XYZ file of C-alpha atoms in Angstrom:
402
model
C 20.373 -37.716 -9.026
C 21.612 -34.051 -8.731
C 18.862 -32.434 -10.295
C 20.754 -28.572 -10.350
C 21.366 -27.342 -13.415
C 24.447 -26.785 -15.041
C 26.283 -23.898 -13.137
C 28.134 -23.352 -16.144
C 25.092 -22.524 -18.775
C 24.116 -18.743 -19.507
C 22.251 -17.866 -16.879
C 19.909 -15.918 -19.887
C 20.156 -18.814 -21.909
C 21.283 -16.801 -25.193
C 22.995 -19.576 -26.629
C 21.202 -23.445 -27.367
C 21.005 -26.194 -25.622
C 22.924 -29.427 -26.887
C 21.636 -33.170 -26.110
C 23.358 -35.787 -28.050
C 21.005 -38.580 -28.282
C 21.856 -41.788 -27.580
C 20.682 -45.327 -26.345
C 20.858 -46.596 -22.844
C 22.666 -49.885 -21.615
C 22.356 -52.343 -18.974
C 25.874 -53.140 -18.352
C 27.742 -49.249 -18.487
C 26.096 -45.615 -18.681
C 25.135 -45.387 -22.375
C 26.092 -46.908 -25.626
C 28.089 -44.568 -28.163
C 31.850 -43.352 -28.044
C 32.051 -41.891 -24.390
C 35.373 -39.671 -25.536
C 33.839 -37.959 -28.367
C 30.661 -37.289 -26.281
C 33.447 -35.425 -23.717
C 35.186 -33.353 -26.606
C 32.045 -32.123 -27.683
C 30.824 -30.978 -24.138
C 34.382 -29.531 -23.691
C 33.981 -27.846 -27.046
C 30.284 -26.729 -26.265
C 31.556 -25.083 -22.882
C 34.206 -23.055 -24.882
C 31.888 -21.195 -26.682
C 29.062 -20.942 -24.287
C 27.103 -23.589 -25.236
C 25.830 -26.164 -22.808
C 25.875 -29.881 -24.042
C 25.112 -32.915 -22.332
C 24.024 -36.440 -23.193
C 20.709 -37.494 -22.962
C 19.468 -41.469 -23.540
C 16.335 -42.742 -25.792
C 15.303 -44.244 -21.711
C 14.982 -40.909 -20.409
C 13.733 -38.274 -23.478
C 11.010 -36.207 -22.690
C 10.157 -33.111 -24.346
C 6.692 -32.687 -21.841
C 8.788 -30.522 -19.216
C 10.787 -27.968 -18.942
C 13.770 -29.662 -17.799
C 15.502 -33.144 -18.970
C 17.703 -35.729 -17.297
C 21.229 -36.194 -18.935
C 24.357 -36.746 -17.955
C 27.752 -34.441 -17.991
C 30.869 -35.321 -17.397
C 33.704 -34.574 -14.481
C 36.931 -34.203 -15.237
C 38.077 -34.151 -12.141
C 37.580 -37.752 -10.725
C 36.506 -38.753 -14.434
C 32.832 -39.964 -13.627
C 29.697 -39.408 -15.595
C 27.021 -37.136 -13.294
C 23.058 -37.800 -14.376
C 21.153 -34.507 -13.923
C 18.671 -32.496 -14.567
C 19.460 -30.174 -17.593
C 16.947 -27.233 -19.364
C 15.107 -28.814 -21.976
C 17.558 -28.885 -25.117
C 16.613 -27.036 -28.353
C 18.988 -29.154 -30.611
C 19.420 -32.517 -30.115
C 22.211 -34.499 -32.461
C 21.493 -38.022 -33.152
C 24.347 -40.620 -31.923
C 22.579 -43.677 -31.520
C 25.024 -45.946 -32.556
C 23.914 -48.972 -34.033
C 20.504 -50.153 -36.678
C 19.232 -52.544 -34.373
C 18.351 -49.905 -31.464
C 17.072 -47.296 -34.550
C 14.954 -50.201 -34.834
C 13.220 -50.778 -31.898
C 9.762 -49.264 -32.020
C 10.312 -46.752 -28.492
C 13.304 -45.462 -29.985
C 11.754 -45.050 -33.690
C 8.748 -42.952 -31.322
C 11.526 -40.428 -29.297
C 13.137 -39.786 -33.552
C 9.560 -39.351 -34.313
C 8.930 -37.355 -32.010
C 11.922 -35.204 -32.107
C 10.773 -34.874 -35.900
C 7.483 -33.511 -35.039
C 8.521 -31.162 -32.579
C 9.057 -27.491 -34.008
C 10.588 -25.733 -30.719
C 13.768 -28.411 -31.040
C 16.082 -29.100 -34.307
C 17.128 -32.036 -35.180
C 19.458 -33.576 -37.464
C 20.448 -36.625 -38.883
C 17.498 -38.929 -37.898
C 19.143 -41.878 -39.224
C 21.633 -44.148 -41.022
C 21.626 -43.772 -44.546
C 21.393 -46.955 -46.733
C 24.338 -47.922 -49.516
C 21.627 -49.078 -51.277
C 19.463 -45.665 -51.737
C 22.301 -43.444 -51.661
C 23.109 -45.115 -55.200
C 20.056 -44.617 -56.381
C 19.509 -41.075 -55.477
C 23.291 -40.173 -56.638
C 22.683 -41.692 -59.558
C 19.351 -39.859 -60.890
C 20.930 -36.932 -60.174
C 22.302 -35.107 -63.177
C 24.916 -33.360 -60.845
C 26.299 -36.676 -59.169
C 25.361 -38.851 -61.581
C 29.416 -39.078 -62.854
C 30.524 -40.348 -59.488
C 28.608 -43.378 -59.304
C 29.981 -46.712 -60.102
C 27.607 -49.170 -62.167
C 25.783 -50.473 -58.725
C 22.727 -53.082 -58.779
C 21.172 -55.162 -56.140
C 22.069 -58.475 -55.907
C 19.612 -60.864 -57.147
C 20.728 -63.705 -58.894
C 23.767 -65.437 -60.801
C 22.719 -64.263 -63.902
C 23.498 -59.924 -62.679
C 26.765 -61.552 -61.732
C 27.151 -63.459 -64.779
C 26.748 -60.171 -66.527
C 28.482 -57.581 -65.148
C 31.145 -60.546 -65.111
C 31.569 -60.009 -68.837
C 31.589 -56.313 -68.397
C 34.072 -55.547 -65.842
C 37.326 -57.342 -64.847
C 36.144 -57.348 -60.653
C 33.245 -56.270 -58.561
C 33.006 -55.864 -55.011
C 29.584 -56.735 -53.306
C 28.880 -55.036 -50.171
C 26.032 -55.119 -47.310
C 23.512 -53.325 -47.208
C 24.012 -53.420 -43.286
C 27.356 -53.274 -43.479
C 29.958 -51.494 -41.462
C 33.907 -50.714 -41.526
C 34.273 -53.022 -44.398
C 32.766 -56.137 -42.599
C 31.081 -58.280 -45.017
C 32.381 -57.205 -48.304
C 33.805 -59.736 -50.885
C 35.755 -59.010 -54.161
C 35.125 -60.874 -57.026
C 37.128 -60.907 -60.371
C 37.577 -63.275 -63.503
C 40.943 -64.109 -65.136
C 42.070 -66.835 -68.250
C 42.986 -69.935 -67.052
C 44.302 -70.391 -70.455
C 43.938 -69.441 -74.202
C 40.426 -71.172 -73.791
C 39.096 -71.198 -70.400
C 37.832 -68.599 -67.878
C 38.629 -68.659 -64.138
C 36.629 -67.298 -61.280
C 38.016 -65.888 -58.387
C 36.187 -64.904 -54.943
C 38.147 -62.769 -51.929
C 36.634 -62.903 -49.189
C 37.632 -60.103 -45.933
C 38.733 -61.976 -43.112
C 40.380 -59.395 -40.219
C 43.292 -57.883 -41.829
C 43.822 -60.328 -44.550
C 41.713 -61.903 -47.128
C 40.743 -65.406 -48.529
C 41.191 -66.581 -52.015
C 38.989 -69.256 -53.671
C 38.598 -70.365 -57.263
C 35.576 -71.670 -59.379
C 35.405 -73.090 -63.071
C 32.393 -71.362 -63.597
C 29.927 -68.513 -62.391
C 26.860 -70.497 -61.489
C 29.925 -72.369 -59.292
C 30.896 -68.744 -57.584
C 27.359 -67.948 -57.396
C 26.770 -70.894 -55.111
C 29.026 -70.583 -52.257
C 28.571 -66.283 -52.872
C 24.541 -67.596 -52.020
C 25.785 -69.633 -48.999
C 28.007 -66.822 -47.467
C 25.348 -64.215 -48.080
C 22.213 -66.091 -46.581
C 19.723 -63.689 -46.217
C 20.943 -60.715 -46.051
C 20.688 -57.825 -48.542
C 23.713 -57.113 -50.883
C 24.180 -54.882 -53.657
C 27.091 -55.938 -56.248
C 29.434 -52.892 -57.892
C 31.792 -52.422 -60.607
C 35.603 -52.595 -59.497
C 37.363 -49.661 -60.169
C 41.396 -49.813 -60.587
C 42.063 -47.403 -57.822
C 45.401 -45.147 -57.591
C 48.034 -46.506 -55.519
C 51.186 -46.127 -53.368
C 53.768 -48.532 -53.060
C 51.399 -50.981 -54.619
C 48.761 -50.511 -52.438
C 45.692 -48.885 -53.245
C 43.988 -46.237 -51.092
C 41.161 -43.839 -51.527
C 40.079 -40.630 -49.824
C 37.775 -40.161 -46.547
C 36.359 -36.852 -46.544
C 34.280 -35.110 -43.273
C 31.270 -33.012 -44.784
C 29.671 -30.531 -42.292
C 27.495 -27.894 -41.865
C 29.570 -24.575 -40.570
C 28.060 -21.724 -38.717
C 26.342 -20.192 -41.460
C 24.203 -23.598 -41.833
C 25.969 -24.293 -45.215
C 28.059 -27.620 -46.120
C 31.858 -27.600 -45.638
C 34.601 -29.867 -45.798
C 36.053 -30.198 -42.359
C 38.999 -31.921 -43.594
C 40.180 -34.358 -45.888
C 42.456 -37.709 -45.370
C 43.315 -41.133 -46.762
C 43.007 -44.734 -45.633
C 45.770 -46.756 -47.450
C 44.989 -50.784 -47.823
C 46.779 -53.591 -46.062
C 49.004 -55.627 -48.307
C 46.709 -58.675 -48.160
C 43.159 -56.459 -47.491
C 41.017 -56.045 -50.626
C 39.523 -52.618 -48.588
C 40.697 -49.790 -46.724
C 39.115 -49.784 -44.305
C 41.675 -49.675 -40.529
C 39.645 -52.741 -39.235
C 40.556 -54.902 -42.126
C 44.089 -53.792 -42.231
C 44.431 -50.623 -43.801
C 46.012 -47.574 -42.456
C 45.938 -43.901 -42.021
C 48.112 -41.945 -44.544
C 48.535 -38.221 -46.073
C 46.660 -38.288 -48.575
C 49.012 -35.420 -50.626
C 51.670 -37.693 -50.371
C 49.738 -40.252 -51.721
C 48.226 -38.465 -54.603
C 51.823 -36.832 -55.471
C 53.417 -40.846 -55.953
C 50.725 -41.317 -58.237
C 49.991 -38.134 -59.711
C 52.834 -35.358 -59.150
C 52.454 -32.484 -56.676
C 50.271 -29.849 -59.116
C 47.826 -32.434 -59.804
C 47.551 -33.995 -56.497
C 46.464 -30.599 -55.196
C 44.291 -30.469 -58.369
C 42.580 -33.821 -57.558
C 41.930 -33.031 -53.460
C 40.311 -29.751 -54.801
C 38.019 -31.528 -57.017
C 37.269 -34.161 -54.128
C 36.656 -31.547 -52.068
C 33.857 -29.479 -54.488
C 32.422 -33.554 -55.257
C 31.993 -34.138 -51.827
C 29.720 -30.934 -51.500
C 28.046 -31.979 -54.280
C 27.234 -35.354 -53.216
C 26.270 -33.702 -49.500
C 23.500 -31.547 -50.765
C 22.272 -34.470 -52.901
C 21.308 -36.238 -50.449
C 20.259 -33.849 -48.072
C 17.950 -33.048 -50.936
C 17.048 -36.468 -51.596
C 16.536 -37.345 -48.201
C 13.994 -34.955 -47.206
C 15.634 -34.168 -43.684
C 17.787 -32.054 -41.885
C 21.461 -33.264 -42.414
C 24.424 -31.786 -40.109
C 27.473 -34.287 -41.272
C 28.940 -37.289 -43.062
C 31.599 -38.669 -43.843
C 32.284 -40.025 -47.209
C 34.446 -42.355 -49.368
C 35.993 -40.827 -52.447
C 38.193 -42.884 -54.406
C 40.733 -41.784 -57.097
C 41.271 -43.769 -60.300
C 44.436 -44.149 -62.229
C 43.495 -41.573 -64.428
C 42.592 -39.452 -61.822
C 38.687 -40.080 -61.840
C 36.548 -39.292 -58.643
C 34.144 -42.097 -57.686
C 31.895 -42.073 -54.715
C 31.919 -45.381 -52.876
C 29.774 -44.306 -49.746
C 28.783 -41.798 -46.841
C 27.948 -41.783 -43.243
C 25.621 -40.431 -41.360
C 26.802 -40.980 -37.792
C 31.164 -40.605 -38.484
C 33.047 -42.113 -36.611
C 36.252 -39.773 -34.936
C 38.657 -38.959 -37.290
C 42.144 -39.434 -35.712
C 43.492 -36.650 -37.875
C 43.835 -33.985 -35.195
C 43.010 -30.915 -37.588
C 40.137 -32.373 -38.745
C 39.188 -33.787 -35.180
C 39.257 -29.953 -33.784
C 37.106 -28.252 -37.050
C 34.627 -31.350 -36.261
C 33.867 -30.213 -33.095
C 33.969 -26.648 -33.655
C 31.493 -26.628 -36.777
C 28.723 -29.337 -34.494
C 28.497 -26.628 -32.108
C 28.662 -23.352 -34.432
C 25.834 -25.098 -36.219
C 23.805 -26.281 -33.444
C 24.225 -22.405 -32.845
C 22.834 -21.478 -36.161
C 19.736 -24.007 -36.235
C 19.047 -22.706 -32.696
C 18.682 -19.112 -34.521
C 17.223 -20.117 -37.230
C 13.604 -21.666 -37.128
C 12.076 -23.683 -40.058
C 9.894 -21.705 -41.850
C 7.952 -24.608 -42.688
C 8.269 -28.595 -41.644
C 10.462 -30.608 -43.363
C 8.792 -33.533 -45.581
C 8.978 -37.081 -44.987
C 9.976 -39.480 -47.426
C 10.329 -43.469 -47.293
C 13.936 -43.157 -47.180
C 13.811 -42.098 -43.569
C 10.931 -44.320 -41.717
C 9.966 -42.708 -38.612
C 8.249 -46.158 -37.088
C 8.536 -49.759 -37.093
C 8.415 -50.941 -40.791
C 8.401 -54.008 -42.349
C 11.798 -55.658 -43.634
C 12.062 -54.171 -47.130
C 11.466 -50.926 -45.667
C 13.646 -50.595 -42.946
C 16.728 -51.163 -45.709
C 15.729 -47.562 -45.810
C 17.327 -46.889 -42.038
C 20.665 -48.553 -42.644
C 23.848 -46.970 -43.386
């Protein structure tokens, strides 16, 4: 291991240190997506800032110095080192199941403790929670869907008669894995008909059932044990027949205060019942989209009103949380009658491909890593249950998942 220190750093260290946090791996370097860890060192050397990763294996906070790894550019190798100790550190550990494991839930613990370092984002959020907080808020209350946990056949039976479709989603879930649509139609003057669409890839599977206890049997099978919550189905706005909804990137700037970084639009595969690029949707403008549906003054209307909900929602549940928040991403969806409805956020985004939005991403992570390295708490932040900081029992580590 080299163990110099960077040669590019202030030599008076006047601006912070960055580590993004992530796990280690047996089988390459680190987990987590390697290019977006290179843009952001790139991005952290342009303004004087020195970032470099750092893995759950080899966090300590005891010395002066800490082992990470930077990147070449020239042969395009990763270079372990020793790096000064960081005073931000940005949490990128990519998946719930390493969150999970008790000596990484001690380094977030730790890093939560620790008043010479900031750090945000200590964890996934859950879909689950997210409702709930959004939803006793008088401020985001509007946005919210009808959302429940699902229990039993007789919460499906119900909303059943209240809504024409409902999507249920995992609690665990992730890029629209998991998530089933289902929707009730006449068979005839007399009888009801209950169809379930299921997400398979890029297209979806259709099955019928006379009745809902009937539904609510193979739903049980498919589900096993896993936590879902079920949701009312709203009629989304649509191009070409095809429905889409907005994805919105909510950061802190340089002045520590929540801005949209950029806004875009994931359109749905003909055969997808989501949006989401795995299962067949796409990447689209989402002005273009708005002005099929809506007309050019009122799609810039409707972005602008995404835009101010998506700040509302941020600070929410920043609030609600308890912690230090830096970003999110978020799912905004547009009704035909022009309604904004939340649908879900993300505390670790993934890269948007958008290249505008890409660039102000990596500019506002460092200008505020800048500003929380200036700016001390004045007192430390609380902990709640919706952020666990050790190994918890099942029902409350729902409260670590995105």
């Amino acid at each position: 291991m080299d163990t110099n220190t960077n040669t590019n750093a202030p030599s008076k260290r006047e601006y912070p240190t960055l580590a993004i946090l992530t796990h280690s791996d047996e089988t390459r370097i680190f987990r987590g997506n390697q290019e977006n860890f290179i843009d952001l060192i790139q991005t952290g050397a342009e303004r004087g800032v020195l970032v470099y990763v750092m893995t759950t294996n080899d966090f300590k906070l005891s010395e002066r110095k800490a082992v990470g790894y930077t990147y070449n550019a020239a042969d395009k190798t990763w270079r372990r080192r020793l790096f000064p100790a960081p005073h931000v550190i940005y949490n990128r550990i990519p998946y719930r199941k390493f969150e999970l494991l008790p000596e990484v839930q001690q380094v977030i613990q730790t890093c939560m403790r620790q008043r010479r370092i900031r750090f945000f984002n200590p964890s996934f959020f859950n879909k689950w929670t997210l409702f709930e907080w959004l939803n006793h808020a008088k401020n985001t209350r509007s946005y919210i869907p009808v959302t429940k946990r699902l229990s039993s056949g007789e919460e499906l039976d119900k909303l059943l008669a209240e809504y024409p479709f409902l999507y249920l989603k995992p609690i665990r879930g992730k890029a629209g894995k998991g998530i089933m649509k289902v929707s009730r139609s006449l068979l005839d003057t007399k009888s009801k008909i209950f169809e379930l669409s299921i997400q398979e890839k890029t297209k979806s599977h259709i099955s019928r059932y006379p009745s809902v206890s009937r539904l609510w049997s193979e739903v049980q099978g498919l589900i096993g044990s896993k936590d879902y919550i079920i949701q009312q189905g709203i009629s989304l706005s649509s191009y070409k027949q095809r429905p889409f909804d907005l994805r919105l990137l909510v950061q802190k700037n340089g002045k520590g205060l929540w801005s949209v970084a950029g806004v875009g639009a994931r359109l749905a595969g003909k055969l997808s019942i989501t949006t989401h690029v795995p299962r067949g949707g796409s990447i689209d403008d989402p002005a273009k989209l708005l002005t099929y549906s809506f007309g050019g003054p009122e799609s810039r209307r409707i972005i602008t009103r995404a835009k101010k909900a998506a700040l509302t929602i941020a600070k929410q549940i920043e609030k609600s949380s308890g912690h230090t928040l830096g970003e999110m991403s978020m799912d905004l969806g547009v009704d035909q009658e022009g309604h904004i409805w939340f649908f879900e956020a993300n505390s670790k985004p993934m890269k948007f491909d958008e290249p505008p939005i890409r660039k102000k991403s990596l500019e506002n992570l460092i200008l505020y890593s800048i500003y929380l390295f200036k700016h001390k708490p004045k007192s430390p932040l609380k902990k709640t249950a919706a952020f666990p900081l050790r190994t918890q029992p099942n029902a409350e580590r729902d409260n670590l998942e995105r």
